[in-house]
PDB file of N, CA and C in Angstrom:
ATOM      1  N   MET A   1    -206.736  27.309-236.737  1.00 60.00           N
ATOM      2  CA  MET A   1    -207.034  26.299-237.712  1.00 60.00           C
ATOM      3  C   MET A   1    -208.412  26.452-238.363  1.00 60.00           C
ATOM      4  N   PRO A   2    -209.457  26.821-237.599  1.00 66.00           N
ATOM      5  CA  PRO A   2    -210.774  26.961-238.233  1.00 66.00           C
ATOM      6  C   PRO A   2    -210.785  28.017-239.337  1.00 66.00           C
ATOM      7  N   THR A   3    -209.928  29.021-239.240  1.00 70.00           N
ATOM      8  CA  THR A   3    -209.922  30.055-240.276  1.00 70.00           C
ATOM      9  C   THR A   3    -209.480  29.499-241.619  1.00 70.00           C
ATOM     10  N   LEU A   4    -208.666  28.473-241.612  1.00 72.00           N
ATOM     11  CA  LEU A   4    -208.264  27.850-242.875  1.00 72.00           C
ATOM     12  C   LEU A   4    -209.459  27.227-243.578  1.00 72.00           C
ATOM     13  N   PHE A   5    -210.350  26.624-242.816  1.00 70.00           N
ATOM     14  CA  PHE A   5    -211.538  26.006-243.399  1.00 70.00           C
ATOM     15  C   PHE A   5    -212.552  27.058-243.847  1.00 70.00           C
ATOM     16  N   LEU A   6    -212.651  28.141-243.089  1.00 67.00           N
ATOM     17  CA  LEU A   6    -213.608  29.189-243.430  1.00 67.00           C
ATOM     18  C   LEU A   6    -213.138  30.064-244.586  1.00 67.00           C
ATOM     19  N   ALA A   7    -211.843  30.101-244.832  1.00 72.00           N
ATOM     20  CA  ALA A   7    -211.314  30.964-245.903  1.00 72.00           C
ATOM     21  C   ALA A   7    -211.875  30.571-247.263  1.00 72.00           C
ATOM     22  N   ALA A   8    -212.066  29.311-247.488  1.00 73.00           N
ATOM     23  CA  ALA A   8    -212.557  28.851-248.783  1.00 73.00           C
ATOM     24  C   ALA A   8    -214.084  28.764-248.829  1.00 73.00           C
ATOM     25  N   ALA A   9    -214.726  28.856-247.689  1.00 79.00           N
ATOM     26  CA  ALA A   9    -216.177  28.699-247.633  1.00 79.00           C
ATOM     27  C   ALA A   9    -216.875  30.029-247.868  1.00 79.00           C
ATOM     28  N   ALA A  10    -218.011  29.978-248.483  1.00 86.00           N
ATOM     29  CA  ALA A  10    -218.857  31.159-248.648  1.00 86.00           C
ATOM     30  C   ALA A  10    -219.833  31.202-247.473  1.00 86.00           C
ATOM     31  N   LEU A  11    -219.745  32.267-246.702  1.00 86.00           N
ATOM     32  CA  LEU A  11    -220.612  32.396-245.542  1.00 86.00           C
ATOM     33  C   LEU A  11    -221.973  32.933-245.962  1.00 86.00           C
ATOM     34  N   PRO A  12    -223.016  32.544-245.249  1.00 91.00           N
ATOM     35  CA  PRO A  12    -224.350  33.083-245.550  1.00 91.00           C
ATOM     36  C   PRO A  12    -224.380  34.600-245.348  1.00 91.00           C
ATOM     37  N   ARG A  13    -225.187  35.270-246.123  1.00 94.00           N
ATOM     38  CA  ARG A  13    -225.252  36.734-246.075  1.00 94.00           C
ATOM     39  C   ARG A  13    -225.537  37.287-244.675  1.00 94.00           C
ATOM     40  N   PRO A  14    -226.469  36.715-243.904  1.00 94.00           N
ATOM     41  CA  PRO A  14    -226.695  37.247-242.554  1.00 94.00           C
ATOM     42  C   PRO A  14    -225.441  37.182-241.667  1.00 94.00           C
ATOM     43  N   VAL A  15    -224.643  36.161-241.850  1.00 90.00           N
ATOM     44  CA  VAL A  15    -223.411  36.037-241.055  1.00 90.00           C
ATOM     45  C   VAL A  15    -222.420  37.118-241.463  1.00 90.00           C
ATOM     46  N   VAL A  16    -222.292  37.371-242.755  1.00 90.00           N
ATOM     47  CA  VAL A  16    -221.387  38.403-243.239  1.00 90.00           C
ATOM     48  C   VAL A  16    -221.829  39.779-242.747  1.00 90.00           C
ATOM     49  N   VAL A  17    -223.119  40.042-242.796  1.00 93.00           N
ATOM     50  CA  VAL A  17    -223.649  41.324-242.318  1.00 93.00           C
ATOM     51  C   VAL A  17    -223.372  41.470-240.826  1.00 93.00           C
ATOM     52  N   TRP A  18    -223.562  40.417-240.069  1.00 94.00           N
ATOM     53  CA  TRP A  18    -223.315  40.445-238.633  1.00 94.00           C
ATOM     54  C   TRP A  18    -221.828  40.651-238.349  1.00 94.00           C
ATOM     55  N   LEU A  19    -220.957  39.981-239.082  1.00 92.00           N
ATOM     56  CA  LEU A  19    -219.521  40.113-238.857  1.00 92.00           C
ATOM     57  C   LEU A  19    -219.015  41.516-239.174  1.00 92.00           C
ATOM     58  N   ARG A  20    -219.661  42.219-240.072  1.00 93.00           N
ATOM     59  CA  ARG A  20    -219.258  43.595-240.373  1.00 93.00           C
ATOM     60  C   ARG A  20    -219.507  44.531-239.200  1.00 93.00           C
ATOM     61  N   GLN A  21    -220.385  44.150-238.296  1.00 94.00           N
ATOM     62  CA  GLN A  21    -220.697  44.990-237.143  1.00 94.00           C
ATOM     63  C   GLN A  21    -219.748  44.779-235.975  1.00 94.00           C
ATOM     64  N   VAL A  22    -218.910  43.761-236.048  1.00 94.00           N
ATOM     65  CA  VAL A  22    -218.025  43.449-234.928  1.00 94.00           C
ATOM     66  C   VAL A  22    -216.979  44.552-234.694  1.00 94.00           C
ATOM     67  N   PRO A  23    -216.240  45.029-235.700  1.00 92.00           N
ATOM     68  CA  PRO A  23    -215.242  46.066-235.412  1.00 92.00           C
ATOM     69  C   PRO A  23    -215.813  47.346-234.802  1.00 92.00           C
ATOM     70  N   PRO A  24    -216.927  47.905-235.319  1.00 88.00           N
ATOM     71  CA  PRO A  24    -217.470  49.094-234.642  1.00 88.00           C
ATOM     72  C   PRO A  24    -217.923  48.810-233.214  1.00 88.00           C
ATOM     73  N   ALA A  25    -218.439  47.622-232.976  1.00 94.00           N
ATOM     74  CA  ALA A  25    -218.879  47.280-231.618  1.00 94.00           C
ATOM     75  C   ALA A  25    -217.691  47.183-230.666  1.00 94.00           C
ATOM     76  N   VAL A  26    -216.605  46.628-231.130  1.00 95.00           N
ATOM     77  CA  VAL A  26    -215.401  46.514-230.297  1.00 95.00           C
ATOM     78  C   VAL A  26    -214.840  47.899-230.004  1.00 95.00           C
ATOM     79  N   ILE A  27    -214.767  48.757-231.014  1.00 89.00           N
ATOM     80  CA  ILE A  27    -214.256  50.114-230.804  1.00 89.00           C
ATOM     81  C   ILE A  27    -215.150  50.872-229.824  1.00 89.00           C
ATOM     82  N   ALA A  28    -216.459  50.748-229.957  1.00 90.00           N
ATOM     83  CA  ALA A  28    -217.376  51.415-229.031  1.00 90.00           C
ATOM     84  C   ALA A  28    -217.190  50.899-227.608  1.00 90.00           C
ATOM     85  N   ALA A  29    -217.006  49.598-227.461  1.00 95.00           N
ATOM     86  CA  ALA A  29    -216.814  49.021-226.128  1.00 95.00           C
ATOM     87  C   ALA A  29    -215.502  49.495-225.500  1.00 95.00           C
ATOM     88  N   LEU A  30    -214.485  49.717-226.307  1.00 94.00           N
ATOM     89  CA  LEU A  30    -213.210  50.197-225.783  1.00 94.00           C
ATOM     90  C   LEU A  30    -213.250  51.687-225.450  1.00 94.00           C
ATOM     91  N   LEU A  31    -213.988  52.466-226.229  1.00 91.00           N
ATOM     92  CA  LEU A  31    -214.025  53.911-226.019  1.00 91.00           C
ATOM     93  C   LEU A  31    -215.018  54.362-224.958  1.00 91.00           C
ATOM     94  N   ALA A  32    -216.115  53.667-224.797  1.00 94.00           N
ATOM     95  CA  ALA A  32    -217.183  54.122-223.900  1.00 94.00           C
ATOM     96  C   ALA A  32    -216.699  54.423-222.480  1.00 94.00           C
ATOM     97  N   PRO A  33    -215.917  53.562-221.840  1.00 95.00           N
ATOM     98  CA  PRO A  33    -215.486  53.900-220.471  1.00 95.00           C
ATOM     99  C   PRO A  33    -214.644  55.172-220.395  1.00 95.00           C
ATOM    100  N   SER A  34    -213.765  55.390-221.365  1.00 92.00           N
ATOM    101  CA  SER A  34    -212.921  56.590-221.305  1.00 92.00           C
ATOM    102  C   SER A  34    -213.690  57.852-221.679  1.00 92.00           C
ATOM    103  N   LEU A  35    -214.780  57.721-222.419  1.00 93.00           N
ATOM    104  CA  LEU A  35    -215.576  58.893-222.764  1.00 93.00           C
ATOM    105  C   LEU A  35    -216.571  59.263-221.673  1.00 93.00           C
ATOM    106  N   PHE A  36    -217.227  58.273-221.109  1.00 95.00           N
ATOM    107  CA  PHE A  36    -218.278  58.548-220.137  1.00 95.00           C
ATOM    108  C   PHE A  36    -217.801  58.552-218.690  1.00 95.00           C
ATOM    109  N   ALA A  37    -216.701  57.887-218.405  1.00 95.00           N
ATOM    110  CA  ALA A  37    -216.179  57.829-217.035  1.00 95.00           C
ATOM    111  C   ALA A  37    -214.657  57.897-217.038  1.00 95.00           C
ATOM    112  N   PRO A  38    -214.093  59.027-217.448  1.00 92.00           N
ATOM    113  CA  PRO A  38    -212.630  59.106-217.554  1.00 92.00           C
ATOM    114  C   PRO A  38    -211.905  58.974-216.222  1.00 92.00           C
ATOM    115  N   SER A  39    -212.556  59.325-215.125  1.00 91.00           N
ATOM    116  CA  SER A  39    -211.913  59.209-213.814  1.00 91.00           C
ATOM    117  C   SER A  39    -212.492  58.062-212.987  1.00 91.00           C
ATOM    118  N   GLY A  40    -213.245  57.186-213.611  1.00 92.00           N
ATOM    119  CA  GLY A  40    -213.786  56.038-212.907  1.00 92.00           C
ATOM    120  C   GLY A  40    -215.248  56.165-212.521  1.00 92.00           C
ATOM    121  N   THR A  41    -215.775  57.365-212.521  1.00 95.00           N
ATOM    122  CA  THR A  41    -217.199  57.568-212.228  1.00 95.00           C
ATOM    123  C   THR A  41    -217.830  58.320-213.403  1.00 95.00           C
ATOM    124  N   LEU A  42    -219.126  58.167-213.546  1.00 96.00           N
ATOM    125  CA  LEU A  42    -219.841  58.800-214.652  1.00 96.00           C
ATOM    126  C   LEU A  42    -219.647  60.312-214.612  1.00 96.00           C
ATOM    127  N   ASP A  43    -219.209  60.873-215.741  1.00 95.00           N
ATOM    128  CA  ASP A  43    -218.962  62.314-215.834  1.00 95.00           C
ATOM    129  C   ASP A  43    -219.537  62.837-217.147  1.00 95.00           C
ATOM    130  N   LEU A  44    -220.684  63.498-217.063  1.00 94.00           N
ATOM    131  CA  LEU A  44    -221.316  64.079-218.231  1.00 94.00           C
ATOM    132  C   LEU A  44    -221.234  65.600-218.213  1.00 94.00           C
ATOM    133  N   GLY A  45    -220.376  66.118-217.357  1.00 94.00           N
ATOM    134  CA  GLY A  45    -220.271  67.569-217.195  1.00 94.00           C
ATOM    135  C   GLY A  45    -219.437  68.232-218.276  1.00 94.00           C
ATOM    136  N   PRO A  46    -219.398  69.565-218.232  1.00 91.00           N
ATOM    137  CA  PRO A  46    -218.658  70.327-219.240  1.00 91.00           C
ATOM    138  C   PRO A  46    -217.145  70.138-219.162  1.00 91.00           C
ATOM    139  N   GLY A  47    -216.643  69.640-218.059  1.00 90.00           N
ATOM    140  CA  GLY A  47    -215.200  69.408-217.925  1.00 90.00           C
ATOM    141  C   GLY A  47    -214.718  68.135-218.586  1.00 90.00           C
ATOM    142  N   ASN A  48    -215.630  67.315-219.053  1.00 92.00           N
ATOM    143  CA  ASN A  48    -215.267  66.065-219.732  1.00 92.00           C
ATOM    144  C   ASN A  48    -215.071  66.364-221.221  1.00 92.00           C
ATOM    145  N   TYR A  49    -213.894  66.883-221.550  1.00 91.00           N
ATOM    146  CA  TYR A  49    -213.620  67.324-222.914  1.00 91.00           C
ATOM    147  C   TYR A  49    -213.710  66.200-223.928  1.00 91.00           C
ATOM    148  N   GLY A  50    -213.252  65.025-223.552  1.00 91.00           N
ATOM    149  CA  GLY A  50    -213.284  63.892-224.486  1.00 91.00           C
ATOM    150  C   GLY A  50    -214.685  63.558-224.946  1.00 91.00           C
ATOM    151  N   LEU A  51    -215.634  63.600-224.025  1.00 93.00           N
ATOM    152  CA  LEU A  51    -217.020  63.292-224.375  1.00 93.00           C
ATOM    153  C   LEU A  51    -217.587  64.328-225.336  1.00 93.00           C
ATOM    154  N   TRP A  52    -217.365  65.589-225.062  1.00 93.00           N
ATOM    155  CA  TRP A  52    -217.941  66.644-225.895  1.00 93.00           C
ATOM    156  C   TRP A  52    -217.237  66.765-227.239  1.00 93.00           C
ATOM    157  N   LEU A  53    -215.955  66.457-227.297  1.00 94.00           N
ATOM    158  CA  LEU A  53    -215.258  66.477-228.582  1.00 94.00           C
ATOM    159  C   LEU A  53    -215.553  65.222-229.409  1.00 94.00           C
ATOM    160  N   ALA A  54    -216.089  64.196-228.771  1.00 94.00           N
ATOM    161  CA  ALA A  54    -216.450  62.983-229.516  1.00 94.00           C
ATOM    162  C   ALA A  54    -217.594  63.259-230.488  1.00 94.00           C
ATOM    163  N   VAL A  55    -218.455  64.197-230.151  1.00 94.00           N
ATOM    164  CA  VAL A  55    -219.607  64.494-231.018  1.00 94.00           C
ATOM    165  C   VAL A  55    -219.160  65.031-232.382  1.00 94.00           C
ATOM    166  N   PRO A  56    -218.363  66.117-232.449  1.00 96.00           N
ATOM    167  CA  PRO A  56    -217.928  66.559-233.776  1.00 96.00           C
ATOM    168  C   PRO A  56    -217.003  65.558-234.467  1.00 96.00           C
ATOM    169  N   THR A  57    -216.251  64.803-233.684  1.00 96.00           N
ATOM    170  CA  THR A  57    -215.372  63.796-234.279  1.00 96.00           C
ATOM    171  C   THR A  57    -216.188  62.686-234.935  1.00 96.00           C
ATOM    172  N   LEU A  58    -217.256  62.246-234.278  1.00 94.00           N
ATOM    173  CA  LEU A  58    -218.127  61.232-234.868  1.00 94.00           C
ATOM    174  C   LEU A  58    -218.849  61.762-236.105  1.00 94.00           C
ATOM    175  N   LEU A  59    -219.251  63.013-236.061  1.00 97.00           N
ATOM    176  CA  LEU A  59    -219.882  63.616-237.237  1.00 97.00           C
ATOM    177  C   LEU A  59    -218.904  63.677-238.417  1.00 97.00           C
ATOM    178  N   LEU A  60    -217.656  64.033-238.138  1.00 97.00           N
ATOM    179  CA  LEU A  60    -216.635  64.050-239.187  1.00 97.00           C
ATOM    180  C   LEU A  60    -216.414  62.649-239.748  1.00 97.00           C
ATOM    181  N   ALA A  61    -216.345  61.664-238.873  1.00 94.00           N
ATOM    182  CA  ALA A  61    -216.147  60.279-239.324  1.00 94.00           C
ATOM    183  C   ALA A  61    -217.308  59.820-240.191  1.00 94.00           C
ATOM    184  N   TRP A  62    -218.516  60.136-239.774  1.00 95.00           N
ATOM    185  CA  TRP A  62    -219.705  59.740-240.524  1.00 95.00           C
ATOM    186  C   TRP A  62    -219.741  60.428-241.878  1.00 95.00           C
ATOM    187  N   ARG A  63    -219.370  61.695-241.903  1.00 97.00           N
ATOM    188  CA  ARG A  63    -219.445  62.488-243.128  1.00 97.00           C
ATOM    189  C   ARG A  63    -218.358  62.119-244.138  1.00 97.00           C
ATOM    190  N   THR A  64    -217.112  61.972-243.655  1.00 96.00           N
ATOM    191  CA  THR A  64    -215.986  61.761-244.569  1.00 96.00           C
ATOM    192  C   THR A  64    -215.621  60.295-244.757  1.00 96.00           C
ATOM    193  N   ARG A  65    -215.906  59.473-243.750  1.00 94.00           N
ATOM    194  CA  ARG A  65    -215.496  58.063-243.748  1.00 94.00           C
ATOM    195  C   ARG A  65    -213.986  57.921-243.935  1.00 94.00           C
ATOM    196  N   ASN A  66    -213.252  58.910-243.445  1.00 95.00           N
ATOM    197  CA  ASN A  66    -211.803  58.921-243.551  1.00 95.00           C
ATOM    198  C   ASN A  66    -211.223  58.647-242.163  1.00 95.00           C
ATOM    199  N   PHE A  67    -210.657  57.465-241.984  1.00 92.00           N
ATOM    200  CA  PHE A  67    -210.145  57.031-240.692  1.00 92.00           C
ATOM    201  C   PHE A  67    -209.042  57.954-240.184  1.00 92.00           C
ATOM    202  N   TYR A  68    -208.048  58.239-241.025  1.00 96.00           N
ATOM    203  CA  TYR A  68    -206.897  59.021-240.587  1.00 96.00           C
ATOM    204  C   TYR A  68    -207.260  60.470-240.286  1.00 96.00           C
ATOM    205  N   LEU A  69    -208.115  61.069-241.079  1.00 97.00           N
ATOM    206  CA  LEU A  69    -208.570  62.430-240.818  1.00 97.00           C
ATOM    207  C   LEU A  69    -209.343  62.484-239.507  1.00 97.00           C
ATOM    208  N   THR A  70    -210.173  61.497-239.264  1.00 95.00           N
ATOM    209  CA  THR A  70    -210.955  61.458-238.024  1.00 95.00           C
ATOM    210  C   THR A  70    -210.050  61.342-236.807  1.00 95.00           C
ATOM    211  N   ILE A  71    -209.068  60.449-236.870  1.00 94.00           N
ATOM    212  CA  ILE A  71    -208.134  60.274-235.748  1.00 94.00           C
ATOM    213  C   ILE A  71    -207.349  61.561-235.518  1.00 94.00           C
ATOM    214  N   ALA A  72    -206.837  62.160-236.599  1.00 97.00           N
ATOM    215  CA  ALA A  72    -206.062  63.394-236.466  1.00 97.00           C
ATOM    216  C   ALA A  72    -206.919  64.515-235.886  1.00 97.00           C
ATOM    217  N   PHE A  73    -208.153  64.630-236.347  1.00 97.00           N
ATOM    218  CA  PHE A  73    -209.048  65.667-235.832  1.00 97.00           C
ATOM    219  C   PHE A  73    -209.348  65.445-234.350  1.00 97.00           C
ATOM    220  N   GLY A  74    -209.674  64.220-233.972  1.00 94.00           N
ATOM    221  CA  GLY A  74    -210.011  63.926-232.577  1.00 94.00           C
ATOM    222  C   GLY A  74    -208.853  64.187-231.633  1.00 94.00           C
ATOM    223  N   ILE A  75    -207.685  63.678-231.967  1.00 95.00           N
ATOM    224  CA  ILE A  75    -206.520  63.867-231.106  1.00 95.00           C
ATOM    225  C   ILE A  75    -206.087  65.327-231.109  1.00 95.00           C
ATOM    226  N   GLY A  76    -206.061  65.946-232.295  1.00 97.00           N
ATOM    227  CA  GLY A  76    -205.643  67.342-232.394  1.00 97.00           C
ATOM    228  C   GLY A  76    -206.561  68.297-231.652  1.00 97.00           C
ATOM    229  N   SER A  77    -207.868  68.106-231.796  1.00 96.00           N
ATOM    230  CA  SER A  77    -208.803  69.002-231.120  1.00 96.00           C
ATOM    231  C   SER A  77    -208.747  68.833-229.604  1.00 96.00           C
ATOM    232  N   LEU A  78    -208.572  67.617-229.128  1.00 93.00           N
ATOM    233  CA  LEU A  78    -208.450  67.394-227.686  1.00 93.00           C
ATOM    234  C   LEU A  78    -207.158  68.011-227.161  1.00 93.00           C
ATOM    235  N   ALA A  79    -206.064  67.862-227.900  1.00 95.00           N
ATOM    236  CA  ALA A  79    -204.790  68.448-227.479  1.00 95.00           C
ATOM    237  C   ALA A  79    -204.879  69.974-227.434  1.00 95.00           C
ATOM    238  N   LEU A  80    -205.473  70.564-228.466  1.00 96.00           N
ATOM    239  CA  LEU A  80    -205.609  72.027-228.487  1.00 96.00           C
ATOM    240  C   LEU A  80    -206.516  72.535-227.359  1.00 96.00           C
ATOM    241  N   LEU A  81    -207.602  71.833-227.085  1.00 93.00           N
ATOM    242  CA  LEU A  81    -208.495  72.246-226.015  1.00 93.00           C
ATOM    243  C   LEU A  81    -207.816  72.144-224.647  1.00 93.00           C
ATOM    244  N   ARG A  82    -207.083  71.067-224.440  1.00 91.00           N
ATOM    245  CA  ARG A  82    -206.354  70.933-223.166  1.00 91.00           C
ATOM    246  C   ARG A  82    -205.261  71.973-223.039  1.00 91.00           C
ATOM    247  N   LEU A  83    -204.613  72.294-224.136  1.00 95.00           N
ATOM    248  CA  LEU A  83    -203.577  73.329-224.124  1.00 95.00           C
ATOM    249  C   LEU A  83    -204.196  74.691-223.815  1.00 95.00           C
ATOM    250  N   ALA A  84    -205.347  74.966-224.413  1.00 94.00           N
ATOM    251  CA  ALA A  84    -206.003  76.254-224.224  1.00 94.00           C
ATOM    252  C   ALA A  84    -206.579  76.413-222.818  1.00 94.00           C
ATOM    253  N   THR A  85    -207.037  75.326-222.220  1.00 90.00           N
ATOM    254  CA  THR A  85    -207.683  75.424-220.904  1.00 90.00           C
ATOM    255  C   THR A  85    -206.727  75.131-219.743  1.00 90.00           C
ATOM    256  N   GLY A  86    -205.556  74.677-220.064  1.00 78.00           N
ATOM    257  CA  GLY A  86    -204.566  74.425-219.018  1.00 78.00           C
ATOM    258  C   GLY A  86    -204.713  73.095-218.460  1.00 78.00           C
TER     259      GLY A  86
END
């Protein structure tokens, strides 16, 4: 119900700027455990493929700002690396 009242209201600029940061923060909170601790404990070693492939994937996302290309690159590169390493 509150969204009906807020739909017609103009929010102050600081609130709008803050709300724009919510989706990236949620995505980071969801991804961080699987990137830094895929087996439940902190793993920063070379065997943590997801963590190391996140770096070029984030660079691609930052450079292109293309959601679908970034997702395809991240999933594809991880699949190919796992296939190549067994």
